[in-house]
Amino acid sequence: MRHRPWAVGTVVLHVALAALALLYIYPFLISIATSFKTDAEAVANPLSLIPQTWSTAAYERLFVHSDFPLWFRNSVIVTLCVTAGRVLFNSLAGYALARLPFRGRGVVFAGIIAVMAVPGVVLLIPRFLVINTFGIYNTWAGIIVPLLVDAAGVFIMKNFFESIPPAVEEAARIDGAGTWRIFWSVVLPMARPALVTIVILSFQGSWNELTHFIVASQRADLVTLTKGVAQLSSGALSQGSQFPLNLGAAVIMTIPVAVLFFVFQKRIMNASAGAVKG
Amino acid sequence: MTATTTGPTAAPRRRRTRPFAGRQGGQAVAGWLFVLPVLVILGLFMVAPIAMAVWVSVSDWAGRGSPFASTTHFVGGANYANLLTGGGLAQRDFATSLRNNVYYVILVVPIQTVIALLLAVLVNRRVLRAKGLFRTAFYFPSVTSSVAITVVFLFLFTASGAVNRVLSALSLDGPNWINDPRGILHLLLGAFGVSSPPDALRAAPFLGLSWWEWLSGPSVAMCVFIIMAIFTTSGTFMLLFIAALQNIEGEVDEAAMVDGANAWQRLRLITVPMLRPTIFTVVTLGLIGTWQVFDQIFTGTQGGPGKTTLTPAFLSYQTSFVNQRWGNGAAIAFILFAIIVVMTIIQRLVLTERDTVPRRKRFVRPGQQPTTAETAK
């Protein structure tokens, strides 16, 4: 079986897919390469994957002469807070909706599902209105709090908790554990696979978020990576030949999600397929 | 910590006196407490905003102070009328953004669905080695931020960029992509010597744009975003198709192979019909997503060149935040909302209809034994 020579069709399939895969990956390779080129070479040799003269000028400019480190720090803060919040709040709500009988549970769940269906872009102006009214425009609270929970995450957690056999909780209850204790020390540790999914999705989601950051603040010291790089790219500064700078910024902002992706590859691919399916 | 120490002794005693009500009641309170954070945050930042934006869309709020202050007045449908029948710049811009987005949807949704399906079928072939590697390659663009991808594409598609280098190697002359406002249908017509609108197309029957403008096709600049959308989303949808393919039993496929169906026939007659629910999901998600293009436009062109990459989502932002016409901006958002809802409903109707009719036809084809059709169902 292993030594059977490959049929022509199989070879063609492999070659075609390899070419396609290269097409999907090439933009990333080229942006890494270009970020190490000089401005002039980026324009002269846009296709080459190896810079003729290696230059770290773009990264120097980014890290020493721009607010890039600040944006990076802000993105880290937002992402950590949002991820922690979502893990806690989504699992609390998911557990209640899956297991705790209370009047109105069905209505609450239906409401959360309905919220899930609201297209994000429609919330662009509405979100600003509320944030402004509460007086949290231009504050960390305005940037972080609205992202602290997400309906899809609640849905994922609810599904997971429903799959845990009730006997586990019954046993804990007979031993005298209260609801909070059952949740915190019995059920939550069992939910690690689902929690990892939430961590991945919220890390990726809040790291890549742009629209909310645009409407939640305009203070220069609260700019996150996506917003900063977007302004860098659409601003007058970047006209002409600032490609190494822009691409360097894009490369660095991709690294954290890329690392996350390669570490949790299998789970990310399953989660995305599963999450949308639900 | 207190619950840990008192729990074991206190809880059983209470349960003994009121065996059911106490426990259920405690759980009900806990249930509400557990969902409270989610309810409050979703309520405050998802539900309340919409209610507030409804008010702003029918008011003359100018962005200063609270929209509920006495300086803000109810203006009824004026903001909507301004966009739909106003005849001014607001209407033209709105119509232009709709046109741009319609072309974007028409091209992106079918192409991304077909490419995702083909990728899934190819990657799922049993003879294929290193499946994981290919999946990773196709999916990776989907996990990165839209801002980063846009920056990369702006570089690839500059006048002297990588794409044009490849084209010139094939002795083709690439356009100045991102700065080219010409519509591709106009360009096509131009190739046939039609460079200005015939009189019949000069009329402006709908939202203040002439037929000629409606029929421009996506601009060359918009094509960059179309290619980018296909590049970034086909991987996600590929995963959905792979998941569905793995649920389809291989036996049906093998039976068809034994019957002598070739790969294309198997794909068309077996795989695609069985994947119909997933195709429905992918098309719906595609429609919802493509009507919301914002990040790419914000990062890339800000609506230019010649407003040919303006989309309703971006226009809504620009109208409100840049031009401070909040009522109009909110109205655009709600019209966009309505469009997305309507598209999803239409799509659902069309696909369920297509789902039932051909299947019946196929199974009641003359010459076939009806019993096999029954068992197949």
mmCIF file of C-alpha atoms in Angstrom, chain A residues 18-253:
data_model
loop_
_atom_site.group_PDB
_atom_site.id
_atom_site.type_symbol
_atom_site.label_atom_id
_atom_site.label_comp_id
_atom_site.label_asym_id
_atom_site.label_seq_id
_atom_site.Cartn_x
_atom_site.Cartn_y
_atom_site.Cartn_z
ATOM 1 C CA ALA A 18 0.517 23.254 -3.184
ATOM 2 C CA ALA A 19 0.314 26.094 -5.697
ATOM 3 C CA LEU A 20 -2.934 27.297 -4.145
ATOM 4 C CA ALA A 21 -1.496 27.064 -0.647
ATOM 5 C CA LEU A 22 1.482 29.118 -1.738
ATOM 6 C CA LEU A 23 -0.904 31.723 -3.127
ATOM 7 C CA TYR A 24 -2.593 31.943 0.283
ATOM 8 C CA ILE A 25 0.644 32.162 2.230
ATOM 9 C CA TYR A 26 2.683 34.299 -0.146
ATOM 10 C CA PRO A 27 1.202 37.639 0.965
ATOM 11 C CA PHE A 28 2.410 36.948 4.490
ATOM 12 C CA LEU A 29 5.872 35.862 3.393
ATOM 13 C CA ILE A 30 6.183 38.912 1.198
ATOM 14 C CA SER A 31 5.154 41.256 3.981
ATOM 15 C CA ILE A 32 7.764 39.792 6.315
ATOM 16 C CA ALA A 33 10.416 40.129 3.621
ATOM 17 C CA THR A 34 9.404 43.641 2.662
ATOM 18 C CA SER A 35 9.431 44.857 6.245
ATOM 19 C CA PHE A 36 13.200 44.221 6.198
ATOM 20 C CA LYS A 37 13.753 46.052 2.927
ATOM 21 C CA THR A 38 14.619 49.695 2.447
ATOM 22 C CA ASP A 39 11.819 51.955 1.199
ATOM 23 C CA ALA A 40 13.405 52.153 -2.218
ATOM 24 C CA GLU A 41 13.829 48.426 -2.562
ATOM 25 C CA ALA A 42 10.275 47.748 -1.463
ATOM 26 C CA VAL A 43 9.106 49.736 -4.455
ATOM 27 C CA ALA A 44 11.734 48.436 -6.858
ATOM 28 C CA ASN A 45 11.513 44.760 -5.919
ATOM 29 C CA PRO A 46 8.041 44.074 -4.567
ATOM 30 C CA LEU A 47 8.108 40.364 -5.355
ATOM 31 C CA SER A 48 11.400 39.202 -3.952
ATOM 32 C CA LEU A 49 11.376 37.217 -0.731
ATOM 33 C CA ILE A 50 14.962 38.056 0.201
ATOM 34 C CA PRO A 51 15.981 41.683 0.713
ATOM 35 C CA GLN A 52 19.120 42.683 -1.142
ATOM 36 C CA THR A 53 20.189 44.850 1.747
ATOM 37 C CA TRP A 54 18.710 43.882 5.075
ATOM 38 C CA SER A 55 17.396 46.875 6.911
ATOM 39 C CA THR A 56 15.702 47.098 10.270
ATOM 40 C CA ALA A 57 14.993 50.783 9.762
ATOM 41 C CA ALA A 58 11.243 50.171 9.581
ATOM 42 C CA TYR A 59 11.197 48.402 12.939
ATOM 43 C CA GLU A 60 13.453 51.037 14.450
ATOM 44 C CA ARG A 61 11.080 53.732 13.317
ATOM 45 C CA LEU A 62 8.110 51.798 14.636
ATOM 46 C CA PHE A 63 9.565 51.107 18.049
ATOM 47 C CA VAL A 64 11.632 54.202 18.687
ATOM 48 C CA HIS A 65 9.995 57.003 16.760
ATOM 49 C CA SER A 66 6.291 56.198 16.869
ATOM 50 C CA ASP A 67 3.540 55.338 19.303
ATOM 51 C CA PHE A 68 3.604 51.735 18.186
ATOM 52 C CA PRO A 69 4.792 50.339 21.560
ATOM 53 C CA LEU A 70 1.951 52.219 23.257
ATOM 54 C CA TRP A 71 -0.602 50.787 20.832
ATOM 55 C CA PHE A 72 0.793 47.324 21.419
ATOM 56 C CA ARG A 73 0.557 47.744 25.183
ATOM 57 C CA ASN A 74 -3.011 48.995 24.903
ATOM 58 C CA SER A 75 -4.007 46.037 22.758
ATOM 59 C CA VAL A 76 -2.466 43.679 25.317
ATOM 60 C CA ILE A 77 -4.397 45.319 28.159
ATOM 61 C CA VAL A 78 -7.695 45.220 26.290
ATOM 62 C CA THR A 79 -7.214 41.653 25.133
ATOM 63 C CA LEU A 80 -6.302 40.358 28.592
ATOM 64 C CA CYS A 81 -9.242 42.090 30.282
ATOM 65 C CA VAL A 82 -11.735 41.062 27.630
ATOM 66 C CA THR A 83 -10.567 37.454 27.648
ATOM 67 C CA ALA A 84 -10.695 37.202 31.443
ATOM 68 C CA GLY A 85 -14.142 38.803 31.505
ATOM 69 C CA ARG A 86 -15.531 36.560 28.827
ATOM 70 C CA VAL A 87 -14.219 33.396 30.450
ATOM 71 C CA LEU A 88 -15.865 34.305 33.753
ATOM 72 C CA PHE A 89 -19.135 35.891 32.639
ATOM 73 C CA ASN A 90 -19.845 33.603 29.689
ATOM 74 C CA SER A 91 -19.313 30.477 31.746
ATOM 75 C CA LEU A 92 -21.455 31.811 34.610
ATOM 76 C CA ALA A 93 -24.314 32.571 32.272
ATOM 77 C CA GLY A 94 -23.796 29.396 30.264
ATOM 78 C CA TYR A 95 -24.010 27.324 33.419
ATOM 79 C CA ALA A 96 -27.124 29.075 34.666
ATOM 80 C CA LEU A 97 -28.842 28.632 31.314
ATOM 81 C CA ALA A 98 -27.878 24.991 31.084
ATOM 82 C CA ARG A 99 -28.475 23.841 34.623
ATOM 83 C CA LEU A 100 -30.053 26.257 37.060
ATOM 84 C CA PRO A 101 -33.837 26.258 36.892
ATOM 85 C CA PHE A 102 -35.136 29.802 37.242
ATOM 86 C CA ARG A 103 -38.228 31.485 35.958
ATOM 87 C CA GLY A 104 -37.577 33.328 32.711
ATOM 88 C CA ARG A 105 -34.637 31.195 31.698
ATOM 89 C CA GLY A 106 -36.129 30.501 28.291
ATOM 90 C CA VAL A 107 -36.757 34.177 27.674
ATOM 91 C CA VAL A 108 -33.230 35.106 28.710
ATOM 92 C CA PHE A 109 -31.769 32.507 26.380
ATOM 93 C CA ALA A 110 -33.970 33.581 23.482
ATOM 94 C CA GLY A 111 -32.883 37.168 24.099
ATOM 95 C CA ILE A 112 -29.214 36.237 23.996
ATOM 96 C CA ILE A 113 -29.721 34.358 20.742
ATOM 97 C CA ALA A 114 -31.557 37.367 19.296
ATOM 98 C CA VAL A 115 -28.669 39.653 20.248
ATOM 99 C CA MET A 116 -26.314 37.293 18.454
ATOM 100 C CA ALA A 117 -28.165 38.017 15.235
ATOM 101 C CA VAL A 118 -27.640 41.783 15.342
ATOM 102 C CA PRO A 119 -25.064 42.693 12.687
ATOM 103 C CA GLY A 120 -22.064 44.338 14.311
ATOM 104 C CA VAL A 121 -21.720 47.273 11.972
ATOM 105 C CA VAL A 122 -25.233 48.398 12.771
ATOM 106 C CA LEU A 123 -24.039 48.970 16.346
ATOM 107 C CA LEU A 124 -21.316 51.398 15.292
ATOM 108 C CA ILE A 125 -23.231 54.592 16.022
ATOM 109 C CA PRO A 126 -25.564 53.160 18.681
ATOM 110 C CA ARG A 127 -22.616 52.001 20.797
ATOM 111 C CA PHE A 128 -21.073 55.437 20.667
ATOM 112 C CA LEU A 129 -24.343 57.025 21.773
ATOM 113 C CA VAL A 130 -24.564 54.852 24.878
ATOM 114 C CA ILE A 131 -20.883 55.126 25.744
ATOM 115 C CA ASN A 132 -21.124 58.876 25.393
ATOM 116 C CA THR A 133 -24.271 59.071 27.499
ATOM 117 C CA PHE A 134 -22.662 57.103 30.326
ATOM 118 C CA GLY A 135 -19.691 59.436 30.256
ATOM 119 C CA ILE A 136 -17.238 56.635 29.558
ATOM 120 C CA TYR A 137 -16.196 57.910 26.131
ATOM 121 C CA ASN A 138 -12.393 58.171 26.002
ATOM 122 C CA THR A 139 -11.930 55.870 28.999
ATOM 123 C CA TRP A 140 -10.691 52.314 29.449
ATOM 124 C CA ALA A 141 -14.147 51.390 30.695
ATOM 125 C CA GLY A 142 -15.735 52.464 27.433
ATOM 126 C CA ILE A 143 -13.227 50.445 25.463
ATOM 127 C CA ILE A 144 -13.298 47.275 27.544
ATOM 128 C CA VAL A 145 -16.680 46.857 29.263
ATOM 129 C CA PRO A 146 -18.854 46.544 26.133
ATOM 130 C CA LEU A 147 -16.635 43.691 24.934
ATOM 131 C CA LEU A 148 -16.637 41.803 28.241
ATOM 132 C CA VAL A 149 -19.350 39.367 27.257
ATOM 133 C CA ASP A 150 -20.442 37.889 23.973
ATOM 134 C CA ALA A 151 -23.590 36.037 23.109
ATOM 135 C CA ALA A 152 -21.808 33.393 21.025
ATOM 136 C CA GLY A 153 -19.556 32.543 23.965
ATOM 137 C CA VAL A 154 -22.538 32.091 26.281
ATOM 138 C CA PHE A 155 -24.006 29.777 23.682
ATOM 139 C CA ILE A 156 -20.822 27.681 23.498
ATOM 140 C CA MET A 157 -20.617 27.396 27.280
ATOM 141 C CA LYS A 158 -24.287 26.466 27.615
ATOM 142 C CA ASN A 159 -23.870 23.687 25.065
ATOM 143 C CA PHE A 160 -20.853 22.349 26.878
ATOM 144 C CA PHE A 161 -22.452 22.353 30.315
ATOM 145 C CA GLU A 162 -25.446 20.508 28.934
ATOM 146 C CA SER A 163 -23.124 17.712 27.868
ATOM 147 C CA ILE A 164 -21.831 17.125 31.409
ATOM 148 C CA PRO A 165 -23.779 14.340 33.104
ATOM 149 C CA PRO A 166 -25.986 15.738 35.920
ATOM 150 C CA ALA A 167 -24.841 12.902 38.188
ATOM 151 C CA VAL A 168 -21.599 14.785 38.772
ATOM 152 C CA GLU A 169 -23.439 17.722 40.283
ATOM 153 C CA GLU A 170 -25.840 15.478 42.167
ATOM 154 C CA ALA A 171 -22.888 13.824 43.871
ATOM 155 C CA ALA A 172 -21.426 17.203 44.820
ATOM 156 C CA ARG A 173 -24.797 18.378 46.057
ATOM 157 C CA ILE A 174 -25.245 15.342 48.241
ATOM 158 C CA ASP A 175 -21.842 16.103 49.693
ATOM 159 C CA GLY A 176 -23.336 19.463 50.631
ATOM 160 C CA ALA A 177 -21.835 21.804 48.088
ATOM 161 C CA GLY A 178 -23.735 24.996 47.269
ATOM 162 C CA THR A 179 -24.466 26.223 43.762
ATOM 163 C CA TRP A 180 -21.437 28.505 43.571
ATOM 164 C CA ARG A 181 -19.132 25.826 44.902
ATOM 165 C CA ILE A 182 -20.450 23.238 42.458
ATOM 166 C CA PHE A 183 -19.910 25.710 39.653
ATOM 167 C CA TRP A 184 -16.479 26.898 40.705
ATOM 168 C CA SER A 185 -14.786 23.734 41.929
ATOM 169 C CA VAL A 186 -16.668 20.932 40.198
ATOM 170 C CA VAL A 187 -18.136 21.979 36.867
ATOM 171 C CA LEU A 188 -15.794 24.758 35.765
ATOM 172 C CA PRO A 189 -12.638 22.631 35.956
ATOM 173 C CA MET A 190 -14.410 20.048 33.814
ATOM 174 C CA ALA A 191 -15.164 22.703 31.235
ATOM 175 C CA ARG A 192 -11.543 23.310 30.322
ATOM 176 C CA PRO A 193 -11.957 22.400 26.633
ATOM 177 C CA ALA A 194 -14.819 24.870 26.242
ATOM 178 C CA LEU A 195 -12.940 27.510 28.224
ATOM 179 C CA VAL A 196 -9.939 27.163 25.950
ATOM 180 C CA THR A 197 -12.264 27.768 23.023
ATOM 181 C CA ILE A 198 -13.590 30.927 24.682
ATOM 182 C CA VAL A 199 -10.042 32.108 25.409
ATOM 183 C CA ILE A 200 -9.008 31.583 21.804
ATOM 184 C CA LEU A 201 -12.080 33.229 20.312
ATOM 185 C CA SER A 202 -11.994 36.247 22.610
ATOM 186 C CA PHE A 203 -8.252 36.714 22.273
ATOM 187 C CA GLN A 204 -8.513 36.621 18.517
ATOM 188 C CA GLY A 205 -11.668 38.717 18.475
ATOM 189 C CA SER A 206 -10.517 41.512 20.754
ATOM 190 C CA TRP A 207 -6.977 41.634 19.354
ATOM 191 C CA ASN A 208 -8.386 42.063 15.841
ATOM 192 C CA GLU A 209 -11.310 44.322 16.805
ATOM 193 C CA LEU A 210 -11.388 47.686 15.062
ATOM 194 C CA THR A 211 -14.843 49.252 14.833
ATOM 195 C CA HIS A 212 -15.510 49.299 18.542
ATOM 196 C CA PHE A 213 -12.192 51.002 19.254
ATOM 197 C CA ILE A 214 -12.929 53.630 16.639
ATOM 198 C CA VAL A 215 -16.220 54.611 18.228
ATOM 199 C CA ALA A 216 -15.230 54.195 21.888
ATOM 200 C CA SER A 217 -12.458 56.759 22.116
ATOM 201 C CA GLN A 218 -10.339 59.253 20.274
ATOM 202 C CA ARG A 219 -7.674 59.809 22.902
ATOM 203 C CA ALA A 220 -4.169 59.284 21.520
ATOM 204 C CA ASP A 221 -3.014 57.334 24.575
ATOM 205 C CA LEU A 222 -5.887 54.841 24.246
ATOM 206 C CA VAL A 223 -5.196 53.870 20.637
ATOM 207 C CA THR A 224 -4.948 50.124 20.088
ATOM 208 C CA LEU A 225 -2.899 48.334 17.455
ATOM 209 C CA THR A 226 -5.630 47.892 14.888
ATOM 210 C CA LYS A 227 -6.696 51.505 15.129
ATOM 211 C CA GLY A 228 -3.146 52.826 15.135
ATOM 212 C CA VAL A 229 -2.066 50.766 12.160
ATOM 213 C CA ALA A 230 -5.240 51.580 10.255
ATOM 214 C CA GLN A 231 -4.596 55.283 10.737
ATOM 215 C CA LEU A 232 -0.947 54.829 9.836
ATOM 216 C CA SER A 233 -1.986 53.111 6.647
ATOM 217 C CA SER A 234 -4.756 55.462 5.543
ATOM 218 C CA GLY A 235 -2.984 58.601 6.749
ATOM 219 C CA ALA A 236 -0.989 60.954 4.575
ATOM 220 C CA LEU A 237 2.188 59.721 6.232
ATOM 221 C CA SER A 238 2.135 56.454 4.398
ATOM 222 C CA GLN A 239 1.620 57.793 0.906
ATOM 223 C CA GLY A 240 4.397 56.840 -1.430
ATOM 224 C CA SER A 241 7.036 54.566 -0.093
ATOM 225 C CA GLN A 242 6.404 53.761 3.550
ATOM 226 C CA PHE A 243 5.642 50.157 2.809
ATOM 227 C CA PRO A 244 8.323 48.563 5.011
ATOM 228 C CA LEU A 245 6.978 50.559 7.966
ATOM 229 C CA ASN A 246 3.347 49.612 7.349
ATOM 230 C CA LEU A 247 4.114 45.998 6.626
ATOM 231 C CA GLY A 248 6.369 45.750 9.675
ATOM 232 C CA ALA A 249 3.460 46.976 11.778
ATOM 233 C CA ALA A 250 1.151 44.461 10.125
ATOM 234 C CA VAL A 251 3.645 41.654 10.710
ATOM 235 C CA ILE A 252 4.037 42.449 14.397
ATOM 236 C CA MET A 253 0.313 42.734 14.977
#
